[in-house]
PDB file of C-alpha atoms in Angstrom:
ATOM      1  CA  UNK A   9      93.278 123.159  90.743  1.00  0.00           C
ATOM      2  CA  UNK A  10      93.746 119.357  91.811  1.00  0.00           C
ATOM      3  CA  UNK A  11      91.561 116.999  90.586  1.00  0.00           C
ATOM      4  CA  UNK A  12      91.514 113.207  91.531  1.00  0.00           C
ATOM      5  CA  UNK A  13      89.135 110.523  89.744  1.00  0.00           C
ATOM      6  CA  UNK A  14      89.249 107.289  90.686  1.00  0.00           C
ATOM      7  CA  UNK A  15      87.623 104.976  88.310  1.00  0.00           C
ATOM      8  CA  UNK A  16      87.808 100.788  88.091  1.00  0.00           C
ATOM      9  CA  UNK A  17      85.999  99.467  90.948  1.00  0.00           C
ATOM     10  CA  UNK A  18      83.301  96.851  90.617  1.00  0.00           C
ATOM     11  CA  UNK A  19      81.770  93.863  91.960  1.00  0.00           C
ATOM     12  CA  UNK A  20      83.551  90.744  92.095  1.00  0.00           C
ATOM     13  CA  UNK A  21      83.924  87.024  93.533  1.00  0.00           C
ATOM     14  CA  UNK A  22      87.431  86.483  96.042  1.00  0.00           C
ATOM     15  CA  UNK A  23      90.357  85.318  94.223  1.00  0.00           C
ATOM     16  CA  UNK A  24      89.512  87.564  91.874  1.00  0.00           C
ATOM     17  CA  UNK A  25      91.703  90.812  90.501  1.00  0.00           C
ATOM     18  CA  UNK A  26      90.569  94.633  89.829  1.00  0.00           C
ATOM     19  CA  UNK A  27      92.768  97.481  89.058  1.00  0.00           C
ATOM     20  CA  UNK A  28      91.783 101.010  90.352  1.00  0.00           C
ATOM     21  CA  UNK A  29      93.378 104.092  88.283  1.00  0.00           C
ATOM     22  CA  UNK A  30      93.462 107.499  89.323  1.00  0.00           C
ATOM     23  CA  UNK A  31      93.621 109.933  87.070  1.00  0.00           C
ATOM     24  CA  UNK A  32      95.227 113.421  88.093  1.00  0.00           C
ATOM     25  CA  UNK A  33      95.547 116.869  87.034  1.00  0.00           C
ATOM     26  CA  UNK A  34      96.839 120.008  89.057  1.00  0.00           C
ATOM     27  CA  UNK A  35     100.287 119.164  90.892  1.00  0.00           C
ATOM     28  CA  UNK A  36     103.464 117.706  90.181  1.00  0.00           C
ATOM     29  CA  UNK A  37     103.925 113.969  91.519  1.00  0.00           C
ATOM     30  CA  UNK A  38     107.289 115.083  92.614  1.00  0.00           C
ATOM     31  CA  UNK A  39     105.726 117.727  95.413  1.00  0.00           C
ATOM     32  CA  UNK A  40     103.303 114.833  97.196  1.00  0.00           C
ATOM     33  CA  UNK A  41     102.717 111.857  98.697  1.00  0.00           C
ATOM     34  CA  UNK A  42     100.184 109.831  96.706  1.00  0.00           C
ATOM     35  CA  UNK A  43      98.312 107.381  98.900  1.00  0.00           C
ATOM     36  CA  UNK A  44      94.848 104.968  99.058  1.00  0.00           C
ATOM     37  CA  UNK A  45      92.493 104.965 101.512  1.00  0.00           C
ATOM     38  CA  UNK A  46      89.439 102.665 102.166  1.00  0.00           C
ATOM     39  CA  UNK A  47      86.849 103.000 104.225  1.00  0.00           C
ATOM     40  CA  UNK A  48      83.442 100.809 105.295  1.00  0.00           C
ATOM     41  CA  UNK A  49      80.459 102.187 105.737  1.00  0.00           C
ATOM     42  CA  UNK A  50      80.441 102.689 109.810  1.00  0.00           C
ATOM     43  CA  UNK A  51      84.057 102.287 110.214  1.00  0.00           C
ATOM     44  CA  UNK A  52      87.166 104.080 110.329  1.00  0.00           C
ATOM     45  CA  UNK A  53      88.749 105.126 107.164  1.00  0.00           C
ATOM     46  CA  UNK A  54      92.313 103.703 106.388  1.00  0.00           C
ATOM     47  CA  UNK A  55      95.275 104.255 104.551  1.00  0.00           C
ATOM     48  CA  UNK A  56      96.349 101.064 102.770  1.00  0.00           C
ATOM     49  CA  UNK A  57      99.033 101.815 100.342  1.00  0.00           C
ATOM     50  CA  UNK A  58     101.463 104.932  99.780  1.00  0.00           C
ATOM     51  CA  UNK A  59     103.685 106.137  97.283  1.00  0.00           C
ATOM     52  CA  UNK A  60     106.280 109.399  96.988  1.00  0.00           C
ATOM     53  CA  UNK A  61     109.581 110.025  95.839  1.00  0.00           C
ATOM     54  CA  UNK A  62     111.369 110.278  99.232  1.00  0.00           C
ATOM     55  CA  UNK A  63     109.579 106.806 100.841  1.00  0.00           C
ATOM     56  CA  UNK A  64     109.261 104.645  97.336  1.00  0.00           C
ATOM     57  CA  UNK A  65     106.399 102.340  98.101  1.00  0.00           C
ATOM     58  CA  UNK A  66     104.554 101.607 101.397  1.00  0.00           C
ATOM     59  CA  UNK A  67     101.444  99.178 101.997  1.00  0.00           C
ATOM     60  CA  UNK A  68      99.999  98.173 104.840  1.00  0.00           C
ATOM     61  CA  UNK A  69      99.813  94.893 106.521  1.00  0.00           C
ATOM     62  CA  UNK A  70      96.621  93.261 105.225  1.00  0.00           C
ATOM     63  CA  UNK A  71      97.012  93.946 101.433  1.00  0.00           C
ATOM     64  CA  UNK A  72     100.941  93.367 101.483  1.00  0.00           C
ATOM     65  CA  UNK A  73     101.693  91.098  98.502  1.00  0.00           C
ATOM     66  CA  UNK A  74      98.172  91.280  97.125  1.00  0.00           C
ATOM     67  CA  UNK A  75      98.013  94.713  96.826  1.00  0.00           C
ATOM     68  CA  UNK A  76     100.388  97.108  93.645  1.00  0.00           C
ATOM     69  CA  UNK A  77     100.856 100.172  93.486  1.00  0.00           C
ATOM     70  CA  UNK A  78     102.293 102.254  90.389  1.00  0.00           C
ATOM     71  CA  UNK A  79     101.939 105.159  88.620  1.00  0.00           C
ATOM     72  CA  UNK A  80     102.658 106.625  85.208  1.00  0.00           C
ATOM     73  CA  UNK A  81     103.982 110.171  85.218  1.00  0.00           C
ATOM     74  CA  UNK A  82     103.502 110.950  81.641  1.00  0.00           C
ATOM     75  CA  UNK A  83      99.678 110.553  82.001  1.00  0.00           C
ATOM     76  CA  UNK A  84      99.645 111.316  85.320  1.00  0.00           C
ATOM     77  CA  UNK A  85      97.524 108.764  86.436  1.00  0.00           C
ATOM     78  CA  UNK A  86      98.008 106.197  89.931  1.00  0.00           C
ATOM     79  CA  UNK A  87      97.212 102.768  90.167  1.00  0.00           C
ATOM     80  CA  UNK A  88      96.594  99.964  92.682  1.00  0.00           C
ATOM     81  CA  UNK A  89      96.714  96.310  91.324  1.00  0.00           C
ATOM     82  CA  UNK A  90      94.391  94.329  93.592  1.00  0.00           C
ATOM     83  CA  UNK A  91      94.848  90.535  92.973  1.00  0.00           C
ATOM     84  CA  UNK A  92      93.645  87.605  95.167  1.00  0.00           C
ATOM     85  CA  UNK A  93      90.756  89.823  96.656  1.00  0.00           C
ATOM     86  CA  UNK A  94      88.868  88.984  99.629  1.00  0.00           C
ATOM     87  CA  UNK A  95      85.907  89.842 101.205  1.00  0.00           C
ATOM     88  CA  UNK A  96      87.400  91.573 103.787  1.00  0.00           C
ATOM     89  CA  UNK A  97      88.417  94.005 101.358  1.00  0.00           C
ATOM     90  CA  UNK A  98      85.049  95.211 100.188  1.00  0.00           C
ATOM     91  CA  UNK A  99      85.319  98.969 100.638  1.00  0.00           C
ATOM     92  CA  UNK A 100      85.317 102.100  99.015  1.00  0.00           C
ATOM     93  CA  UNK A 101      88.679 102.925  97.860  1.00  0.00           C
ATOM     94  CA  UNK A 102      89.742 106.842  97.344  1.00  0.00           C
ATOM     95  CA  UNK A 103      93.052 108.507  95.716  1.00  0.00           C
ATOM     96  CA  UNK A 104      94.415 111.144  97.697  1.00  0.00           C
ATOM     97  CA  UNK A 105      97.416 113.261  97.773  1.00  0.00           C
ATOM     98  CA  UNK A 106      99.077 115.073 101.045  1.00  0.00           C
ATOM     99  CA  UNK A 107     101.994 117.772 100.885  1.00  0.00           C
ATOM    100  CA  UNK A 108     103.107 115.298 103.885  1.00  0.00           C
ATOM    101  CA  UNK A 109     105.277 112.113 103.570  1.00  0.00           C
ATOM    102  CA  UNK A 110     103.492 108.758 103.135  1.00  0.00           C
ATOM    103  CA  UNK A 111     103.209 108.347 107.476  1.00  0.00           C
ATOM    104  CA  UNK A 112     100.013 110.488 107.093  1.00  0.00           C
ATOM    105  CA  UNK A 113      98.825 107.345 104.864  1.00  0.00           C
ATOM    106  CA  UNK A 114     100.080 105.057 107.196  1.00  0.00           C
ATOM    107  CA  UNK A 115      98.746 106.495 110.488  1.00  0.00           C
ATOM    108  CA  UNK A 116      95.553 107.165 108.615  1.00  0.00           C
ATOM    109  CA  UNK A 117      95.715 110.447 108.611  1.00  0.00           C
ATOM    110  CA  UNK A 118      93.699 113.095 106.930  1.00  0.00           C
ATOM    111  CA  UNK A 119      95.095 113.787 103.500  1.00  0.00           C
ATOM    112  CA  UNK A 120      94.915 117.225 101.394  1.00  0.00           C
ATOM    113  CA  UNK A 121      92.997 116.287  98.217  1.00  0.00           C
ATOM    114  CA  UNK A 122      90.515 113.832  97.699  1.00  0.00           C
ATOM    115  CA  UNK A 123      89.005 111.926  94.552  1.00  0.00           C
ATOM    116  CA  UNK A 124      85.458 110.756  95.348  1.00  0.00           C
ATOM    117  CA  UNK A 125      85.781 107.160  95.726  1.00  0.00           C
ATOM    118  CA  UNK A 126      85.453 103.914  93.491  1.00  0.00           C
ATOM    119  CA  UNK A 127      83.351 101.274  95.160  1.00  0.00           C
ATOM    120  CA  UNK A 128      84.897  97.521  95.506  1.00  0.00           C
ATOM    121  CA  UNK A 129      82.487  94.889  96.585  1.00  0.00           C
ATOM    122  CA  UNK A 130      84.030  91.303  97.360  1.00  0.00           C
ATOM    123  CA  UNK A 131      81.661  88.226  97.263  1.00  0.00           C
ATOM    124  CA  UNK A 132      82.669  84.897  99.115  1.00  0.00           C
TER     125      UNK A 132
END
């Protein structure tokens, strides 16, 4: 069984830095495309960042250079380094996994497995 838990969101000022860890059980990292996803409350859902063994690293646009992502096999676990956050980027943030490449995170596609979400809320 896959399970996804995301875990290190909060509430913080812009400039500021959070780290967001997912923590995994049920597949091998080698068979998926790990990717994040936002999404505000009335909007569109988006994938922001991307990871698998046959694309490396993908992020998109608006969190390029702010924005890490890593992972560490022998726990199993994801992460996504957010420094000099913005408003803009107040969201909630979900870990997800797709048998796909990482263009279903980029096109914002649906993924296959889900974590519930780890809120991130930006003041100016």
């Amino acid at each position: 069984e896959v399970q996804l838990v995301e875990s290190g969101g909060g509430f913080v000022q812009a400039g500021e830095s959070l780290r967001l860890s997912c923590a995994t059980s049920g597949f091998s990292f080698d068979d998926y495309a790990i990717g994040w996803y936002r999404q505000v409350p009335g909007k569109e859902r988006e994938g922001i960042s991307c990871m698998s063994k046959e694309d490396n690293t993908w992020y998109r646009d608006s969190v390029k250079g702010r924005f890490t992502i890593g992972s560490d096999n022998a726990k199993k676990a994801v992460y996504l380094q957010m420094n000099s956050l913005k408003p803009e980027d107040t969201a909630v943030y979900y870990c997800a996994i797709t048998g796909g490449r990482c263009w279903v995170v980029r096109d914002s596609y649906d993924a296959q497995y889900w974590g519930k979400g780890t809120l991130v809320n930006v003041s100016s």
